[in-house]
Coordinates of N, CA and C in Angstrom, one line a residue:
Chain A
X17 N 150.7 112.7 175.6 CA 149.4 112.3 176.0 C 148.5 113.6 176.2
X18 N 147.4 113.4 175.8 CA 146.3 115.0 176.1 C 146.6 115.0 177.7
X19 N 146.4 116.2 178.0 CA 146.6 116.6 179.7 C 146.3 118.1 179.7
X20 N 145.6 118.3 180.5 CA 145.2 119.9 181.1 C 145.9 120.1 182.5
X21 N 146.9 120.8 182.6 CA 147.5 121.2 183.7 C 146.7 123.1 184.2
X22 N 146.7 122.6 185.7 CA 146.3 123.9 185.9 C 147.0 124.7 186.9
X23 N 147.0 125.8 186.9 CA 147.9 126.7 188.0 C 147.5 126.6 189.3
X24 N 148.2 126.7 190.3 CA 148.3 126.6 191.6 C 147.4 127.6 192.5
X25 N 147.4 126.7 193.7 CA 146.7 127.1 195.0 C 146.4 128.6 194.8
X26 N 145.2 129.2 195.2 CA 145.1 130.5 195.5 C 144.4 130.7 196.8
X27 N 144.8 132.0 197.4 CA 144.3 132.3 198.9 C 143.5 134.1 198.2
X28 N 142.5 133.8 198.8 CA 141.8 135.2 198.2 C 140.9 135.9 199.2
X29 N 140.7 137.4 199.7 CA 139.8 137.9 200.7 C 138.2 138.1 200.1
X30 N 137.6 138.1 200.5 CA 136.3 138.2 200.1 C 135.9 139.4 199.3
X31 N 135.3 139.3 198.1 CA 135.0 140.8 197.5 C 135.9 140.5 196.0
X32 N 137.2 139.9 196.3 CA 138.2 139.9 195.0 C 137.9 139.1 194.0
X33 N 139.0 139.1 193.3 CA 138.6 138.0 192.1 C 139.8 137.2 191.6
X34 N 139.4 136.0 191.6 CA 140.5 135.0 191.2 C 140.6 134.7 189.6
X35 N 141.7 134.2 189.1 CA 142.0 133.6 187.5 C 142.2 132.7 187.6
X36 N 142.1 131.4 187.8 CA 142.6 130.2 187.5 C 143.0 129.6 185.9
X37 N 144.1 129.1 185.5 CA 144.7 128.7 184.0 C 144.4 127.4 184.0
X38 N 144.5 127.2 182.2 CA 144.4 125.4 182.8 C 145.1 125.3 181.2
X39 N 146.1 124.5 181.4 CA 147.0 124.5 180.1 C 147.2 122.9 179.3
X40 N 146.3 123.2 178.0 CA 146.4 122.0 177.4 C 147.6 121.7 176.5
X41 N 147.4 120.2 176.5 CA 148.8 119.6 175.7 C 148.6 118.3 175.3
X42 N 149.1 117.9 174.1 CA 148.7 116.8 173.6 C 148.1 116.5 172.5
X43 N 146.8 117.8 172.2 CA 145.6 117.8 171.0 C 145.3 119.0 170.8
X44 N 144.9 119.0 169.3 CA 144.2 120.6 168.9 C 143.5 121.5 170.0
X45 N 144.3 122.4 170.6 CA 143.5 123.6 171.7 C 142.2 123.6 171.2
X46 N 142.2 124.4 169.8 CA 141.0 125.1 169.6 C 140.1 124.1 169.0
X47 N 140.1 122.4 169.0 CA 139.4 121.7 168.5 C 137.9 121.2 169.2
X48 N 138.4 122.0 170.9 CA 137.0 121.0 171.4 C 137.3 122.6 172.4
X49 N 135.7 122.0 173.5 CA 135.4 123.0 174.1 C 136.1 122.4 175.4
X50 N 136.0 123.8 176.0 CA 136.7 123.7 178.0 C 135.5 123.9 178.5
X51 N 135.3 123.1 179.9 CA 134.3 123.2 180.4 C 134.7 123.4 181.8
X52 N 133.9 124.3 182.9 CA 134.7 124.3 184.4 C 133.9 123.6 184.9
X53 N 134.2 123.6 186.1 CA 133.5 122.3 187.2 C 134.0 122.6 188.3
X54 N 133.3 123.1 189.4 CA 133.8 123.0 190.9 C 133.0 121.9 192.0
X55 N 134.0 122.1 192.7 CA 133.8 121.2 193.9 C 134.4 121.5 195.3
X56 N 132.8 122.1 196.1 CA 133.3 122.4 197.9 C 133.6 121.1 198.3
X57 N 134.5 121.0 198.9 CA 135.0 120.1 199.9 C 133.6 119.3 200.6
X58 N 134.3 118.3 200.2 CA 133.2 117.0 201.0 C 131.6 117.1 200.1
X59 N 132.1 117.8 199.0 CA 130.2 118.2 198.3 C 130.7 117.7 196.8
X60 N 129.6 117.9 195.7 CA 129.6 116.9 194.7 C 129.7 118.3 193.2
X61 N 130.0 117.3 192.3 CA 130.4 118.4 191.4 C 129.2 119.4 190.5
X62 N 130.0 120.7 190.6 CA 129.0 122.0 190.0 C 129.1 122.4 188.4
X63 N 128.5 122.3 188.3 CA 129.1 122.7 186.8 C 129.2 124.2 186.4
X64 N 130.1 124.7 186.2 CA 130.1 126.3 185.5 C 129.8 126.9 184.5
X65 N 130.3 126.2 183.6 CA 130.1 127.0 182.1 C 130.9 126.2 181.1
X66 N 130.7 126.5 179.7 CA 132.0 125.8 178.5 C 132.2 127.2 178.0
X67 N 133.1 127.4 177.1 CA 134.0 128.1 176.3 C 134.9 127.7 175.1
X68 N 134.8 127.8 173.8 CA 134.9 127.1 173.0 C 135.9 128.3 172.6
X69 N 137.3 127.3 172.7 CA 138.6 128.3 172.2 C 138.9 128.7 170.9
X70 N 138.2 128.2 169.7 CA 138.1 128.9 168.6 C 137.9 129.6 168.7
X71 N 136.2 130.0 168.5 CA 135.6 131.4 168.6 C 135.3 132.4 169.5
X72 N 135.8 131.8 171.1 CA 135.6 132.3 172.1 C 134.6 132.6 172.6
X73 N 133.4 131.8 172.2 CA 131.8 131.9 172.3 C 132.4 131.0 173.7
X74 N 131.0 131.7 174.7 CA 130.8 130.8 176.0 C 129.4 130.8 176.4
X75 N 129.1 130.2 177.6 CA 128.0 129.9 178.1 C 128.2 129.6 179.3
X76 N 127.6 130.0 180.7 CA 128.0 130.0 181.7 C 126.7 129.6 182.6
X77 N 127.0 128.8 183.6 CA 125.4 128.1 184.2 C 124.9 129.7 184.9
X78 N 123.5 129.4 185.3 CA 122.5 130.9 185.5 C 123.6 131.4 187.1
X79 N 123.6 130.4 187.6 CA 124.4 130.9 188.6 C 125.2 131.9 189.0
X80 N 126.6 131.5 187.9 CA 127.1 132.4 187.5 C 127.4 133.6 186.9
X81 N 126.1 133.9 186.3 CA 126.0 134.9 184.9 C 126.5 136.0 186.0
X82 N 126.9 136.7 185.4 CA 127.4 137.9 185.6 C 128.8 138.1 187.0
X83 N 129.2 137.0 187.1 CA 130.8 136.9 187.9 C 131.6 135.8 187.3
X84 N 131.3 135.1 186.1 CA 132.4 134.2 185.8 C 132.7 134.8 184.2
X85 N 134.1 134.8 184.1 CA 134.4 135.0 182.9 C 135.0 133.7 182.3
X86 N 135.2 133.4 180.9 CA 135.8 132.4 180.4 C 136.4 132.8 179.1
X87 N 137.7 133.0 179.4 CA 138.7 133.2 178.0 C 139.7 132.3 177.4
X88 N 140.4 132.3 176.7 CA 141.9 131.7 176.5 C 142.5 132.6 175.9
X89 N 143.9 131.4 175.4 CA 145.2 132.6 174.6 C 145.3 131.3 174.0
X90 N 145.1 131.2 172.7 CA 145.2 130.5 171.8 C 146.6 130.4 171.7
X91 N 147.4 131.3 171.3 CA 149.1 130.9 171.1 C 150.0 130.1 172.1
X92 N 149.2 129.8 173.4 CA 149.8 129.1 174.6 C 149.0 128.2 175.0
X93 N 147.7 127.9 174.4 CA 146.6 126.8 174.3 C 146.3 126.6 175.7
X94 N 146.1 128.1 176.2 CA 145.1 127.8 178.3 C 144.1 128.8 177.5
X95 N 143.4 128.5 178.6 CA 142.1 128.0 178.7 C 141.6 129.1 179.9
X96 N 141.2 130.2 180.5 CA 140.5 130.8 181.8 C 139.6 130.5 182.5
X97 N 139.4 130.7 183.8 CA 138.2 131.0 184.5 C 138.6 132.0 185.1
X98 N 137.8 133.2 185.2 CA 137.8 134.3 186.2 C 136.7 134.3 186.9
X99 N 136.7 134.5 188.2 CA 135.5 134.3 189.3 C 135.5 135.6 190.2
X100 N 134.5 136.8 190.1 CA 135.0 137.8 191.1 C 133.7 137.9 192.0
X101 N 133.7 139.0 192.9 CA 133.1 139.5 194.0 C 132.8 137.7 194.7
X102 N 134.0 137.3 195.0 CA 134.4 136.0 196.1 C 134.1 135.9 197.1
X103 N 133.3 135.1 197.6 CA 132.6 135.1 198.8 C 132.9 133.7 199.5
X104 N 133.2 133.1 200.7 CA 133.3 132.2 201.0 C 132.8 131.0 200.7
X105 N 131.7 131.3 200.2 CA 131.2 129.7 199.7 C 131.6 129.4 198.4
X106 N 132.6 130.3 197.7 CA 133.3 129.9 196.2 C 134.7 129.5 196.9
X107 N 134.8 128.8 198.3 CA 135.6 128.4 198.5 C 135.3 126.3 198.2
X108 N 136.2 126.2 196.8 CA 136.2 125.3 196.3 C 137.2 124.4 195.3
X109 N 137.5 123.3 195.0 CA 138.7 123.3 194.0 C 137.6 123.1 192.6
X110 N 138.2 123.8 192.1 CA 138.4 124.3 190.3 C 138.9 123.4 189.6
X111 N 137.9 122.5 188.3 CA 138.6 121.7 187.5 C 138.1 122.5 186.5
X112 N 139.3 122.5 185.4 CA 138.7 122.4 184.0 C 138.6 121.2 183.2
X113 N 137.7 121.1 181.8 CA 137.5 119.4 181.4 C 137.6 119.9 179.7
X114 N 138.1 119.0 179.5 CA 138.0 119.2 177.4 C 136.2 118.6 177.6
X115 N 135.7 119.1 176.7 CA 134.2 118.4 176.1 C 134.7 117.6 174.8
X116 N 134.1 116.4 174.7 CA 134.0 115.8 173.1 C 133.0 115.3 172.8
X117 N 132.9 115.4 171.6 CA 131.5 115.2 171.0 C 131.1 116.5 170.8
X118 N 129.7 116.9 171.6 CA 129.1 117.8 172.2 C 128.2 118.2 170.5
X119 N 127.3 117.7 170.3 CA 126.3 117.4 169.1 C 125.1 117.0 169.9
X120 N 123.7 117.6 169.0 CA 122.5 117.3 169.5 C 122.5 115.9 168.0
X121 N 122.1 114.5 168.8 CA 122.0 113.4 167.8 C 120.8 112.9 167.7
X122 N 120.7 111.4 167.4 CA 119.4 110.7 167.8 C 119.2 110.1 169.0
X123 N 120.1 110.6 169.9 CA 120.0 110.0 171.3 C 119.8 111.3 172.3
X124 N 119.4 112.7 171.8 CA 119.8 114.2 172.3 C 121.1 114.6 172.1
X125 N 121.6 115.3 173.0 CA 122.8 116.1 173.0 C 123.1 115.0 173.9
X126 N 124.7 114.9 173.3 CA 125.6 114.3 173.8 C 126.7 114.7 174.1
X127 N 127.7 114.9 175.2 CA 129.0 115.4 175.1 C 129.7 114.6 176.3
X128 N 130.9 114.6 176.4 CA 131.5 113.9 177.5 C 132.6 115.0 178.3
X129 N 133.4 115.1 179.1 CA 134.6 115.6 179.5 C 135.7 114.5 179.8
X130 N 136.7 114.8 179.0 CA 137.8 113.7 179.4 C 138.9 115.0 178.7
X131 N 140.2 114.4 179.1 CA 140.2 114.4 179.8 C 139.9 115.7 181.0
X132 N 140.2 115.5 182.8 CA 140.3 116.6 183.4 C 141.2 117.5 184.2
X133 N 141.5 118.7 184.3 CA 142.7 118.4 184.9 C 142.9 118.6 186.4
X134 N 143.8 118.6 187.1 CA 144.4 118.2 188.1 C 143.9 118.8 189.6
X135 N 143.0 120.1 188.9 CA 142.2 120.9 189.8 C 143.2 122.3 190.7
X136 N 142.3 123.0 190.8 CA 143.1 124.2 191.7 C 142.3 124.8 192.9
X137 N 142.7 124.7 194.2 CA 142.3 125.0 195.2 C 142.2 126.7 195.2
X138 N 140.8 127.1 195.6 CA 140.9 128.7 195.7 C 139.9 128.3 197.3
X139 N 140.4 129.4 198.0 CA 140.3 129.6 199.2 C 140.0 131.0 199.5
X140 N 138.5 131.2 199.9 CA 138.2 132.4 200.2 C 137.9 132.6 202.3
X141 N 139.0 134.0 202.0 CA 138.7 133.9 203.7 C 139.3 135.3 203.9
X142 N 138.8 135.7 205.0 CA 138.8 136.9 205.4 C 140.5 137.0 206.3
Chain B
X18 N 120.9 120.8 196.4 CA 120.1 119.8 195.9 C 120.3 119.9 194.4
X19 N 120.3 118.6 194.1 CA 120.9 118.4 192.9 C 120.0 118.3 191.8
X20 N 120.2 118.3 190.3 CA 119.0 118.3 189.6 C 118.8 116.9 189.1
X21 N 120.0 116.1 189.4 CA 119.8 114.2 189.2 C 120.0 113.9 190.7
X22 N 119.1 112.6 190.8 CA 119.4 112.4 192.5 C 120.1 110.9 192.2
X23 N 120.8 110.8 192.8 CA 121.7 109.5 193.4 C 121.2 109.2 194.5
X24 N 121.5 107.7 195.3 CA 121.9 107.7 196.1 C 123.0 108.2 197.2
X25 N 123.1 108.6 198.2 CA 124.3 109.2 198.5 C 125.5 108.0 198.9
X26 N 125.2 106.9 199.3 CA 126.0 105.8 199.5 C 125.2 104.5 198.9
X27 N 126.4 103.4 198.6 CA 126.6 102.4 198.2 C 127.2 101.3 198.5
X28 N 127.4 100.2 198.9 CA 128.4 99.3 199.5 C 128.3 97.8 198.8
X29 N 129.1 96.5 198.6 CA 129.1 95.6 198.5 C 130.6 95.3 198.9
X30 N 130.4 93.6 198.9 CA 131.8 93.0 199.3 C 132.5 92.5 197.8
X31 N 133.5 92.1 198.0 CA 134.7 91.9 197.3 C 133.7 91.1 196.5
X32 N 134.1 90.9 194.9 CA 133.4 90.0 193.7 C 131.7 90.1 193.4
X33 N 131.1 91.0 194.4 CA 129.9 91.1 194.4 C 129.5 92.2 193.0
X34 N 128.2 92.1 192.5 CA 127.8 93.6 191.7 C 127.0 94.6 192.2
X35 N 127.0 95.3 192.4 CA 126.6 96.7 192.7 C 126.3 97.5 191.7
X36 N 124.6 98.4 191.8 CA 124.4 98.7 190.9 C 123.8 100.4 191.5
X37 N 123.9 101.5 190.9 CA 124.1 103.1 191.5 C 123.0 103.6 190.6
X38 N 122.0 104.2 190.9 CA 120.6 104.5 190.3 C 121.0 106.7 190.1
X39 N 120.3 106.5 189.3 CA 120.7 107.9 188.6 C 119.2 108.2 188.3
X40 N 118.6 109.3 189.0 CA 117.2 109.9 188.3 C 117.2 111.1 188.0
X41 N 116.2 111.6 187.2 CA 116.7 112.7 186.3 C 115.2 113.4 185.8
X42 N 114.8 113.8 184.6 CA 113.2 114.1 184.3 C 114.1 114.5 182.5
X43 N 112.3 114.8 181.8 CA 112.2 114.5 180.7 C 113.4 116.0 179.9
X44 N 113.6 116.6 180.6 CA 114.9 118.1 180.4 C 115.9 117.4 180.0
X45 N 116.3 116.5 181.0 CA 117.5 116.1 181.1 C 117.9 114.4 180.6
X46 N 118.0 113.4 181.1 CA 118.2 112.2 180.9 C 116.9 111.7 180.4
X47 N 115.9 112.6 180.2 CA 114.7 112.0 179.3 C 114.9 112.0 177.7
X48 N 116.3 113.5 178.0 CA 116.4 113.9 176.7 C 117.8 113.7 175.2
X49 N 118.2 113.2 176.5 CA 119.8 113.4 176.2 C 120.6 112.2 176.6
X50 N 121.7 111.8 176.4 CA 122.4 110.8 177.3 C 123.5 111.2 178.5
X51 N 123.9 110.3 179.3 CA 124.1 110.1 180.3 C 126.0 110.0 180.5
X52 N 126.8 110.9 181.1 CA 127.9 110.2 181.5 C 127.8 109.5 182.9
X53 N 129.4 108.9 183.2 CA 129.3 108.9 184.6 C 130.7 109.0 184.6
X54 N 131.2 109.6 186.1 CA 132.4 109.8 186.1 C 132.7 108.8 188.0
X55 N 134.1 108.7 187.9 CA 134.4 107.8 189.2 C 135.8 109.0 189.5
X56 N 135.8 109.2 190.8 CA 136.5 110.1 191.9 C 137.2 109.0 192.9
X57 N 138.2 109.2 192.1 CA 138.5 108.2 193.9 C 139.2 109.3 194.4
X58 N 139.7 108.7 196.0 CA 139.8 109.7 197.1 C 141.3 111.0 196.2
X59 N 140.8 111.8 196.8 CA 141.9 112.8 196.6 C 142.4 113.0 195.3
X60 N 141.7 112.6 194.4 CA 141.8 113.1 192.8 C 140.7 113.3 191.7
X61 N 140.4 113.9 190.7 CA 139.6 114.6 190.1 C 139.3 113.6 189.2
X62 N 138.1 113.7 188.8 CA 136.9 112.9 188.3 C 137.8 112.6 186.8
X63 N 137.0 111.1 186.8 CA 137.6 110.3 185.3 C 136.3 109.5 184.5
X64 N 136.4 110.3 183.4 CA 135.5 109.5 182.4 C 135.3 108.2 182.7
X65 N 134.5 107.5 183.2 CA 134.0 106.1 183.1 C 133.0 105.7 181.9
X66 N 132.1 106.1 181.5 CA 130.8 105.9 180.4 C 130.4 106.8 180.0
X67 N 130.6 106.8 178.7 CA 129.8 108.3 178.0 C 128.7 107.5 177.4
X68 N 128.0 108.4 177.0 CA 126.6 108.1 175.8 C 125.9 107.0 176.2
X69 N 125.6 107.1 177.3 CA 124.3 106.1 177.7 C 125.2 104.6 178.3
X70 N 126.0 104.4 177.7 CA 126.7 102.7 177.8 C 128.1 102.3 177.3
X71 N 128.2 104.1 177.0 CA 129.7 103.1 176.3 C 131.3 103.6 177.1
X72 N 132.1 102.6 177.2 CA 133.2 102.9 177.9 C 134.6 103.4 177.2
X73 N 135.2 104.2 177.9 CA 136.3 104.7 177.0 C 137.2 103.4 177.4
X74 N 138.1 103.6 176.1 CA 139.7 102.5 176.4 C 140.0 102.4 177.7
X75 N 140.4 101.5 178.0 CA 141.0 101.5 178.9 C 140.2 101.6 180.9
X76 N 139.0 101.3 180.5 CA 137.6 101.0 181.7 C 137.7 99.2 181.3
X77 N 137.5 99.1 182.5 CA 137.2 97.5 182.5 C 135.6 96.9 182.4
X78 N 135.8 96.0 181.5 CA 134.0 95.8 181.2 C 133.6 95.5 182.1
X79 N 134.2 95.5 183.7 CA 133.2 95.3 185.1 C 132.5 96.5 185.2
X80 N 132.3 97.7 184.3 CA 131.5 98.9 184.7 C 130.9 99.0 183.0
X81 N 129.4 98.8 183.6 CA 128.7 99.0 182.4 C 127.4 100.0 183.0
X82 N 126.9 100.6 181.7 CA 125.7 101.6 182.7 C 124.8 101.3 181.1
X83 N 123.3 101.9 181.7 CA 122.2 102.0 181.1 C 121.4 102.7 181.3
X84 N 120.0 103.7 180.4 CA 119.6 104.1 180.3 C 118.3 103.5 180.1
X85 N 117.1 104.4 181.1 CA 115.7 103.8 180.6 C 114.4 104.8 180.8
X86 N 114.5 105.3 179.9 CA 113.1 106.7 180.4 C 114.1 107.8 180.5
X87 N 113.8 108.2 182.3 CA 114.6 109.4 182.7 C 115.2 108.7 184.3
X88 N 115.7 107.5 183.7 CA 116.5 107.1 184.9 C 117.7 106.1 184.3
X89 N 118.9 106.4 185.1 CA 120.1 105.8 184.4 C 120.9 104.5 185.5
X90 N 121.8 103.9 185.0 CA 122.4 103.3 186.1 C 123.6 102.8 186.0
X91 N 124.2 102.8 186.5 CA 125.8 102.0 186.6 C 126.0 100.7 187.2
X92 N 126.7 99.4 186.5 CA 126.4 98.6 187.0 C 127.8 98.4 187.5
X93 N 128.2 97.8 188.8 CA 129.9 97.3 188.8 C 129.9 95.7 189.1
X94 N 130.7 95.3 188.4 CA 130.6 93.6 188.4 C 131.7 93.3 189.0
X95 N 131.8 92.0 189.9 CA 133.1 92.0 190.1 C 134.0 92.7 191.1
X96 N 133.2 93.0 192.1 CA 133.8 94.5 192.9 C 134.9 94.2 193.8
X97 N 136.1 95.4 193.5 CA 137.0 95.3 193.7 C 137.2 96.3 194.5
X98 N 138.3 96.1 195.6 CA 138.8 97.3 196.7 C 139.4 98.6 195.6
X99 N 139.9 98.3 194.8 CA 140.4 99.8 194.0 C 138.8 100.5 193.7
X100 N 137.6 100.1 193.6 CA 136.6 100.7 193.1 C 135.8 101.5 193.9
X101 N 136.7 101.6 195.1 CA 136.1 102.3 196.3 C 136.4 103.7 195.6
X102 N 135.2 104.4 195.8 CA 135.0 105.8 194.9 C 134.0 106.7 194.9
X103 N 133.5 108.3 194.8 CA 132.6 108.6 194.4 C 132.2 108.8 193.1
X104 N 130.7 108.4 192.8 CA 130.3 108.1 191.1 C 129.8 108.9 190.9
X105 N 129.6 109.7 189.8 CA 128.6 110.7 189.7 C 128.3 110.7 188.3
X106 N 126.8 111.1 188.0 CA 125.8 110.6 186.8 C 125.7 112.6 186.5
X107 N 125.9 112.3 185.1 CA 125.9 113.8 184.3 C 124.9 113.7 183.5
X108 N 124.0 114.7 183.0 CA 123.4 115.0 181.5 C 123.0 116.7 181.3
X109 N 123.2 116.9 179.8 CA 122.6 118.0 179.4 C 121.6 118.3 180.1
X110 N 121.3 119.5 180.4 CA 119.6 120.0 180.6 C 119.0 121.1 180.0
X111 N 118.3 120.6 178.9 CA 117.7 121.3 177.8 C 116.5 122.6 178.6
X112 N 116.3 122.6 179.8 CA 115.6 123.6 180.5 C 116.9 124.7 181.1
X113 N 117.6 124.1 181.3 CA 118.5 125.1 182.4 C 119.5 125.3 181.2
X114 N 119.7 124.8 180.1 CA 120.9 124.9 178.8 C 122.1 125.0 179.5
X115 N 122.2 123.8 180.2 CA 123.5 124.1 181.3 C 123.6 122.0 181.6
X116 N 124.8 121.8 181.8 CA 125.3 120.6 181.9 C 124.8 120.4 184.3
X117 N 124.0 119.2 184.0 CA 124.1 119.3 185.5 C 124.4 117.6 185.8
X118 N 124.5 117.3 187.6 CA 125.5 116.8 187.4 C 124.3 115.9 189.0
X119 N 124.6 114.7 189.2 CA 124.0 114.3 190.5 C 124.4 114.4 191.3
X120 N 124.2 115.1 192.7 CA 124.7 114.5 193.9 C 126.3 113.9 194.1
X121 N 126.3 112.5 193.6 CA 127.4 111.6 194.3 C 126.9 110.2 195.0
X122 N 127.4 109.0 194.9 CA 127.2 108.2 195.4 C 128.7 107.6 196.0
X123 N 129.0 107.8 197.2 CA 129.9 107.0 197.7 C 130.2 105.6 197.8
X124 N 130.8 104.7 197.0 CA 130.9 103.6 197.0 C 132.1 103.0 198.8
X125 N 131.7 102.2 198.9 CA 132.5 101.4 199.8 C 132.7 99.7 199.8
X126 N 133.5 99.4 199.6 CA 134.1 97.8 199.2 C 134.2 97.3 200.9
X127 N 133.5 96.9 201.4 CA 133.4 96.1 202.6 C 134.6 95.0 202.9

């Protein structure tokens, strides 16, 4: 079955930078895009950016420009997020999402996330 | 503050329908269509309706949504204690070229 597993808990001091992985299985890696998504505790979801594992073209919300990276490794079909100079309020859990679709039609741009995966706790604290 | 607003809470009793309002402007769900996703407690968000109305395999036709202008909505028919959840309404935003997302609406099954 498609499934995006991701790597475990991180604990991080403020100033650093975390990687979180997110490992697909199931469907063509490089057929659709990865999209991130966070979520602070008790708050609603953020959107980060997509990264399309073919060509490794990304886009990242204004937010983020210039602290979030987004890569993969095609031969092991994961997926990155890098997050640095961490500051407590990037204390949040990390999903990544496959996109499908993702076409401008006769209804606009359309795209969905399914599925997501399992999320990774990063914890910023001094 | 979010760039779609929700309600932040929701409630009906067992078999009743409940319906979760999604607003947005002409950027976003003026322009584009709408997912929605359902959170229940302690696990990460699941496709419920992509493209304005339509459900993936495996959603029960007690969750239908709709689009009208720059306002969306989720309808639940039928409401059931498993449906206790937060909902959250997505679209493109052709101003911000960035995916944004509502708020959240806390459902509770009375």
């Amino acid at each position: 079955q498609v499934q995006l597993v991701q790597s475990g808990a991180e604990v991080k001091k403020p100033g650093a930078s975390v990687k979180v992985s997110c490992k697909a299985s199931g469907y063509t890696f490089t057929s659709y895009d990865i999209n991130w998504v966070r979520q602070a505790t008790g708050q609603g979801l953020e959107w980060m950016g997509w990264m399309n594992p073919n060509s490794g073209n990304t886009g990242y919300a204004q937010k983020f420009q210039g602290r979030v990276t987004m890569t993969r490794n095609t031969s092991i079909s994961t997926a990155y997020m890098e997050l640095s100079s961490l500051r407590s309020e990037d204390t949040a859990v990390y999903y990544c999402a496959r996109a499908l679709w993702g076409y401008y039609d006769s209804s606009g741009y359309t795209d969905w996330f399914d599925p997501w995966g399992q999320g990774t706790l990063v914890t910023v604290s001094s | 503050q979010s760039v779609l607003t929700q309600p932040p809470s929701a409630s009906g009793t067992p078999g009743q329908r409940v319906t979760i309002s999604c607003s947005g402007s002409s950027s976003n769900i003026g322009s584009n269509t709408v997912n929605w996703y359902q959170q229940l407690p302690g696990t990460a968000p699941k496709l419920l309706i992509y493209s304005n109305n339509q459900r993936p395999s495996g959603v029960p036709d007690r969750f239908s949504g709709s689009k009208s202008g720059t306002s969306a909505s989720l309808a639940i028919s039928g409401l059931q204690s498993e449906d206790e959840a937060d909902y959250y309404c997505a679209a493109w935003d052709d101003s911000l070229n960035g995916k944004v997302f509502g708020g959240g609406t806390k459902l509770t099954v009375l």
